[in-house]
CSV table of C-alpha atoms in Angstrom, one decimal:
chain,number,residue,atom,x,y,z
A,1,MET,CA,0.0,0.0,0.0
A,2,ALA,CA,1.0,3.6,-0.2
A,3,LYS,CA,2.3,5.2,2.9
A,4,ILE,CA,3.0,8.8,4.2
A,5,THR,CA,6.6,8.6,5.4
A,6,ALA,CA,7.3,12.3,6.2
A,7,SER,CA,5.8,15.8,6.5
A,8,VAL,CA,7.4,19.0,5.5
A,9,PHE,CA,6.4,22.5,6.7
A,10,THR,CA,7.5,25.7,5.2
A,11,SER,CA,6.5,29.3,4.5
A,12,HIS,CA,5.9,30.2,0.8
A,13,VAL,CA,6.8,33.9,0.6
A,14,PRO,CA,6.7,35.1,-3.0
A,15,ALA,CA,9.9,37.2,-2.6
A,16,ILE,CA,11.8,34.0,-1.8
A,17,GLY,CA,11.0,32.8,-5.3
A,18,ALA,CA,12.0,36.1,-6.8
A,19,ALA,CA,15.3,36.0,-4.9
A,20,MET,CA,16.0,32.6,-6.4
A,21,ASP,CA,14.9,33.5,-9.9
A,22,LEU,CA,16.9,36.7,-9.9
A,23,GLY,CA,20.1,35.2,-8.5
A,24,LYS,CA,20.0,37.0,-5.2
A,25,THR,CA,20.3,34.0,-2.8
A,26,GLN,CA,23.8,34.9,-1.7
A,27,GLU,CA,23.1,38.5,-1.0
A,28,ASP,CA,23.5,39.5,2.6
A,29,TYR,CA,19.7,39.9,3.1
A,30,TRP,CA,18.9,36.5,1.7
A,31,LYS,CA,21.9,34.3,2.5
A,32,PRO,CA,20.9,33.4,6.1
A,33,LEU,CA,17.4,32.3,4.9
A,34,PHE,CA,18.7,30.0,2.2
A,35,ALA,CA,21.3,28.5,4.5
A,36,GLY,CA,18.4,27.2,6.6
A,37,TYR,CA,17.3,25.0,3.6
A,38,GLU,CA,20.7,23.5,2.8
A,39,TYR,CA,20.0,20.5,5.0
A,40,SER,CA,16.5,20.2,3.5
A,41,LYS,CA,17.7,20.0,-0.1
A,42,GLN,CA,20.1,17.1,0.8
A,43,TRP,CA,17.4,15.4,2.9
A,44,MET,CA,15.0,15.6,-0.1
A,45,LYS,CA,17.6,13.9,-2.3
A,46,ASP,CA,18.2,11.2,0.3
A,47,ASN,CA,14.5,10.6,1.0
A,48,LYS,CA,13.1,11.1,-2.4
A,49,PRO,CA,9.3,10.5,-2.4
A,50,ASP,CA,7.3,8.9,-5.1
A,51,VAL,CA,4.6,11.6,-4.7
A,52,VAL,CA,4.3,14.9,-2.8
A,53,PHE,CA,0.9,15.9,-1.6
A,54,LEU,CA,1.3,19.7,-1.2
A,55,VAL,CA,-1.1,21.8,0.8
A,56,TYR,CA,-1.0,25.5,0.0
A,57,ASN,CA,-3.3,28.4,-0.7
A,58,ASP,CA,-4.1,30.0,-4.0
A,59,HIS,CA,-3.5,33.7,-4.3
A,60,ALA,CA,-6.2,34.7,-6.8
A,61,THR,CA,-4.7,32.9,-9.7
A,62,ALA,CA,-6.6,29.6,-10.1
A,63,PHE,CA,-9.5,31.0,-8.2
A,64,SER,CA,-10.9,34.5,-7.7
A,65,LEU,CA,-13.1,36.2,-5.1
A,66,GLU,CA,-16.0,35.2,-7.3
A,67,MET,CA,-15.6,31.5,-6.4
A,68,ILE,CA,-13.4,30.2,-3.6
A,69,PRO,CA,-13.5,26.5,-2.6
A,70,THR,CA,-12.7,25.7,1.0
A,71,PHE,CA,-10.7,22.6,0.0
A,72,ALA,CA,-9.7,21.8,-3.6
A,73,ILE,CA,-7.6,18.9,-5.0
A,74,GLY,CA,-5.8,19.0,-8.3
A,75,THR,CA,-6.4,15.8,-10.3
A,76,ALA,CA,-4.8,16.9,-13.6
A,77,ALA,CA,-1.8,15.2,-15.2
A,78,GLU,CA,0.1,18.5,-15.1
A,79,PHE,CA,-0.1,22.1,-13.7
A,80,THR,CA,1.5,25.1,-15.3
A,81,PRO,CA,3.2,27.8,-13.2
A,82,ALA,CA,0.9,30.8,-13.0
A,83,ASP,CA,1.5,34.3,-14.2
A,84,GLU,CA,0.9,36.4,-11.0
A,85,GLY,CA,1.3,39.7,-12.8
A,86,TRP,CA,5.0,39.7,-13.7
A,87,GLY,CA,5.1,36.5,-15.7
A,88,PRO,CA,5.3,32.9,-14.6
A,89,ARG,CA,8.2,31.8,-12.5
A,90,PRO,CA,11.0,30.2,-14.6
A,91,VAL,CA,10.5,26.7,-13.0
A,92,PRO,CA,9.5,23.4,-14.5
A,93,LYS,CA,5.8,22.6,-14.9
A,94,VAL,CA,4.4,20.4,-12.2
A,95,ILE,CA,3.5,16.9,-13.1
A,96,GLY,CA,0.5,15.5,-11.2
A,97,HIS,CA,-0.6,12.0,-10.1
A,98,PRO,CA,-4.2,11.7,-11.4
A,99,ASP,CA,-4.7,8.2,-10.1
A,100,LEU,CA,-3.7,8.8,-6.5
A,101,ALA,CA,-5.4,12.3,-6.5
A,102,SER,CA,-8.7,10.8,-7.7
A,103,HIS,CA,-8.4,8.0,-5.2
A,104,ILE,CA,-7.8,10.5,-2.4
A,105,ALA,CA,-10.8,12.6,-3.5
A,106,GLN,CA,-13.0,9.5,-3.6
A,107,SER,CA,-11.9,8.3,-0.1
A,108,VAL,CA,-11.9,11.7,1.6
A,109,ILE,CA,-15.4,12.6,0.3
A,110,GLN,CA,-16.6,9.2,1.5
A,111,GLN,CA,-15.2,10.2,4.9
A,112,ASP,CA,-17.6,13.2,4.8
A,113,PHE,CA,-15.2,16.0,3.7
A,114,ASP,CA,-16.4,18.0,0.8
A,115,LEU,CA,-13.7,18.6,-1.7
A,116,THR,CA,-13.7,20.6,-5.0
A,117,ILE,CA,-12.2,18.5,-7.8
A,118,VAL,CA,-10.1,20.6,-10.1
A,119,ASN,CA,-9.1,19.1,-13.4
A,120,LYS,CA,-7.3,22.1,-14.8
A,121,MET,CA,-5.6,24.9,-12.9
A,122,ASP,CA,-2.3,26.9,-12.8
A,123,VAL,CA,-0.3,26.9,-9.6
A,124,ASP,CA,1.2,30.0,-8.1
A,125,HIS,CA,4.1,30.8,-5.7
A,126,GLY,CA,2.2,29.0,-2.8
A,127,LEU,CA,3.2,25.7,-4.4
A,128,THR,CA,6.3,26.5,-6.5
A,129,VAL,CA,8.3,28.3,-3.8
A,130,PRO,CA,8.2,25.4,-1.4
A,131,LEU,CA,9.3,23.1,-4.3
A,132,SER,CA,12.2,25.4,-5.1
A,133,LEU,CA,13.3,25.6,-1.5
A,134,MET,CA,13.3,21.8,-1.1
A,135,CYS,CA,14.5,20.8,-4.5
A,136,GLY,CA,16.8,23.7,-5.5
A,137,GLU,CA,17.0,25.9,-8.5
A,138,LEU,CA,16.0,24.0,-11.7
A,139,ASP,CA,16.1,24.9,-15.4
A,140,PRO,CA,12.6,24.5,-16.9
A,141,LYS,CA,14.2,23.8,-20.3
A,142,LYS,CA,16.1,20.7,-19.2
A,143,ASP,CA,15.1,19.8,-15.6
A,144,ALA,CA,12.0,18.4,-13.9
A,145,TRP,CA,10.8,18.3,-10.3
A,146,PRO,CA,12.0,15.1,-8.7
A,147,CYS,CA,8.5,13.5,-8.4
A,148,PRO,CA,4.8,14.1,-9.2
A,149,VAL,CA,2.9,16.6,-7.0
A,150,ILE,CA,-0.7,16.6,-6.0
A,151,PRO,CA,-1.8,20.3,-5.3
A,152,PHE,CA,-4.3,20.7,-2.5
A,153,ALA,CA,-5.6,24.3,-2.2
A,154,VAL,CA,-7.1,25.6,1.0
A,155,ASN,CA,-9.1,28.8,1.4
A,156,VAL,CA,-7.3,31.0,4.0
A,157,VAL,CA,-7.9,34.2,2.0
A,158,GLN,CA,-11.6,34.9,2.3
A,159,TYR,CA,-13.5,34.4,5.6
A,160,PRO,CA,-15.0,32.1,6.7
A,161,VAL,CA,-11.9,29.8,6.6
A,162,PRO,CA,-11.6,26.3,8.0
A,163,SER,CA,-10.7,25.8,11.6
A,164,GLY,CA,-7.4,24.3,12.7
A,165,LYS,CA,-9.4,21.4,14.1
A,166,ARG,CA,-11.1,20.8,10.8
A,167,CYS,CA,-7.7,20.8,9.0
A,168,PHE,CA,-6.2,18.5,11.5
A,169,MET,CA,-9.1,16.0,11.0
A,170,LEU,CA,-8.8,16.3,7.3
A,171,GLY,CA,-5.1,15.3,7.5
A,172,GLN,CA,-6.2,12.1,9.2
A,173,ALA,CA,-8.7,11.4,6.4
A,174,ILE,CA,-6.0,12.0,3.8
A,175,ARG,CA,-3.7,9.5,5.5
A,176,LYS,CA,-6.4,6.9,5.5
A,177,ALA,CA,-7.0,7.6,1.8
A,178,VAL,CA,-3.3,7.2,1.0
A,179,GLU,CA,-3.0,4.0,2.9
A,180,SER,CA,-5.9,2.5,1.0
A,181,PHE,CA,-4.3,3.1,-2.4
A,182,ASP,CA,-3.3,-0.2,-3.9
A,183,GLU,CA,0.2,0.7,-5.0
A,184,ASP,CA,3.5,0.8,-3.1
A,185,LEU,CA,4.2,4.5,-3.0
A,186,LYS,CA,6.2,6.6,-0.6
A,187,VAL,CA,4.3,9.9,-0.1
A,188,HIS,CA,5.3,13.1,1.6
A,189,ILE,CA,2.7,15.6,2.7
A,190,TRP,CA,3.7,19.2,2.9
A,191,GLY,CA,2.0,22.0,4.8
A,192,THR,CA,2.9,25.5,3.6
A,193,GLY,CA,2.2,29.2,4.4
A,194,GLY,CA,2.7,31.4,7.4
A,195,MET,CA,4.2,32.2,9.8
A,196,SER,CA,3.4,35.5,11.4
A,197,HIS,CA,2.8,38.3,8.9
A,198,GLN,CA,0.4,41.0,8.1
A,199,LEU,CA,0.4,42.7,4.7
A,200,GLN,CA,-1.9,45.6,5.2
A,201,GLY,CA,-3.5,48.0,7.7
A,202,ALA,CA,-2.1,49.6,10.9
A,203,ARG,CA,-0.2,46.4,11.9
A,204,ALA,CA,1.4,45.8,8.5
A,205,GLY,CA,4.8,44.3,9.0
A,206,LEU,CA,3.8,42.5,12.2
A,207,ILE,CA,6.2,39.7,13.3
A,208,ASN,CA,5.8,37.7,16.5
A,209,ARG,CA,8.8,35.4,17.0
A,210,GLU,CA,7.8,34.2,20.4
A,211,TRP,CA,4.3,33.2,19.3
A,212,ASP,CA,5.6,31.6,16.1
A,213,ASN,CA,8.1,29.3,17.9
A,214,HIS,CA,5.6,28.4,20.7
A,215,TRP,CA,3.1,27.5,18.0
A,216,LEU,CA,5.7,25.4,16.3
A,217,ASP,CA,6.5,23.6,19.6
A,218,LEU,CA,2.9,22.9,20.1
A,219,MET,CA,2.3,21.7,16.5
A,220,ILE,CA,5.1,19.2,16.8
A,221,ASN,CA,4.7,18.0,20.4
A,222,ASP,CA,1.0,18.5,21.2
A,223,PRO,CA,-0.9,18.7,17.9
A,224,VAL,CA,-4.3,18.2,19.5
A,225,ALA,CA,-3.9,21.3,21.5
A,226,CYS,CA,-2.5,23.2,18.5
A,227,ALA,CA,-5.5,22.1,16.4
A,228,ASN,CA,-7.8,23.8,19.0
A,229,VAL,CA,-6.1,27.2,18.8
A,230,PRO,CA,-9.0,29.5,17.8
A,231,HIS,CA,-8.9,31.8,14.8
A,232,ILE,CA,-8.8,34.9,16.9
A,233,ASP,CA,-5.5,33.9,18.4
A,234,TYR,CA,-3.9,33.6,14.9
A,235,VAL,CA,-5.2,37.0,13.9
A,236,ARG,CA,-4.3,38.8,17.1
A,237,GLU,CA,-0.9,37.2,17.7
A,238,ALA,CA,0.3,36.3,14.1
A,239,GLY,CA,-1.4,39.0,12.0
A,240,SER,CA,-4.1,38.7,9.4
A,241,GLU,CA,-2.1,36.3,7.2
A,242,GLY,CA,-1.0,34.2,10.1
A,243,ILE,CA,-4.1,32.1,9.7
A,244,GLU,CA,-2.3,30.3,6.9
A,245,LEU,CA,-0.8,28.2,9.6
A,246,VAL,CA,-3.9,26.1,9.8
A,247,MET,CA,-2.7,24.4,6.6
A,248,TRP,CA,0.3,23.0,8.5
A,249,LEU,CA,-2.2,21.1,10.6
A,250,ILE,CA,-3.4,19.1,7.6
A,251,ALA,CA,0.1,17.7,7.2
A,252,ARG,CA,0.5,17.2,11.0
A,253,GLY,CA,-2.8,15.4,11.2
A,254,ALA,CA,-1.6,13.0,8.5
A,255,MET,CA,1.3,11.7,10.6
A,256,SER,CA,1.1,8.2,12.0
A,257,ASP,CA,1.0,9.1,15.7
A,258,VAL,CA,-2.5,10.7,15.3
A,259,VAL,CA,-5.5,8.4,15.3
A,260,ASP,CA,-9.1,9.5,15.7
A,261,GLY,CA,-8.1,13.0,16.8
A,262,LYS,CA,-5.7,11.8,19.5
A,263,VAL,CA,-1.9,11.2,19.7
A,264,VAL,CA,-1.6,7.4,20.3
A,265,GLY,CA,1.8,6.6,19.1
A,266,PRO,CA,5.4,7.9,19.4
A,267,LEU,CA,5.8,11.5,18.1
A,268,PRO,CA,7.5,11.8,14.7
A,269,THR,CA,11.2,12.4,14.6
A,270,VAL,CA,12.2,16.1,14.0
A,271,LYS,CA,14.8,15.9,11.3
A,272,HIS,CA,15.2,19.7,10.9
A,273,ARG,CA,13.8,22.9,12.3
A,274,PHE,CA,14.5,26.4,11.2
A,275,TYR,CA,13.1,29.9,11.8
A,276,HIS,CA,14.2,33.2,10.3
A,277,VAL,CA,13.0,36.9,10.0
A,278,PRO,CA,12.7,38.9,8.0
A,279,ALA,CA,11.9,37.7,4.5
A,280,SER,CA,9.9,40.5,2.9
A,281,ASN,CA,8.2,41.4,6.1
A,282,THR,CA,7.3,37.8,6.8
A,283,ALA,CA,8.5,35.3,9.4
A,284,VAL,CA,9.7,32.1,7.8
A,285,GLY,CA,9.3,28.8,9.6
A,286,HIS,CA,10.4,25.4,8.4
A,287,ALA,CA,10.4,21.8,9.8
A,288,ILE,CA,10.8,18.3,8.6
A,289,LEU,CA,9.2,15.4,10.5
A,290,GLU,CA,9.6,11.7,9.8
A,291,ASN,CA,7.2,9.0,11.0
A,292,THR,CA,8.8,6.7,13.5
């Protein structure tokens, strides 16, 4: 059967992608951030998955404010990098895994989660920046991402957005779906977005290091308590865009220590953890967990 072997958590700041695309990774401002992903790139090579299930949020490219699904799974054979107003990123197209994606959709819907099935969509920096951070800089003319990717978009842009608890429960449903797929696949699940940041209003530029790192401690060591953090705490402590962190709980809920909403097994092994500010007025968090 297929099995989720690891989870990856990372911010997906658009300026990170721009720094890579424009050759600025070794500039003084950016160098400390990219140093935090050197381990991760080697880990990715050493632990190459057959499929990545990548949880992210669309930034008004595949969807608009006219129609925003709460949870949407990409079932296409390939996904083109989106033009977000300054041309698409110079990265390879994303190859999907339609068989596994369709199986997950069927299974998760039968577990009473309503998903929107998307057979064609472009993918923006929310998905391509994490791939670049974990896989390195690739030439779209001759390189490819190391494995197929299933995009899973979550609405954290327009309220009402799903609760952390709902996302945590969804992660468990996704793991059950993966484990019922009749093919021997090693799957990674990635949760992206966050950490603390606010892009507008009187608190624009807000960063809360203490809250971010406490939340990350909780997400790793007591995910049930983390899943019960209310929306108002994210907004008050981590800024209006800090709510993106609920997407990390989908990946955390998919780990093998969580069953029926409870931690019943040994905690996953923390292979890497990193935190850095600033990155274009955003706090960047990153962790890699392996099932034990």
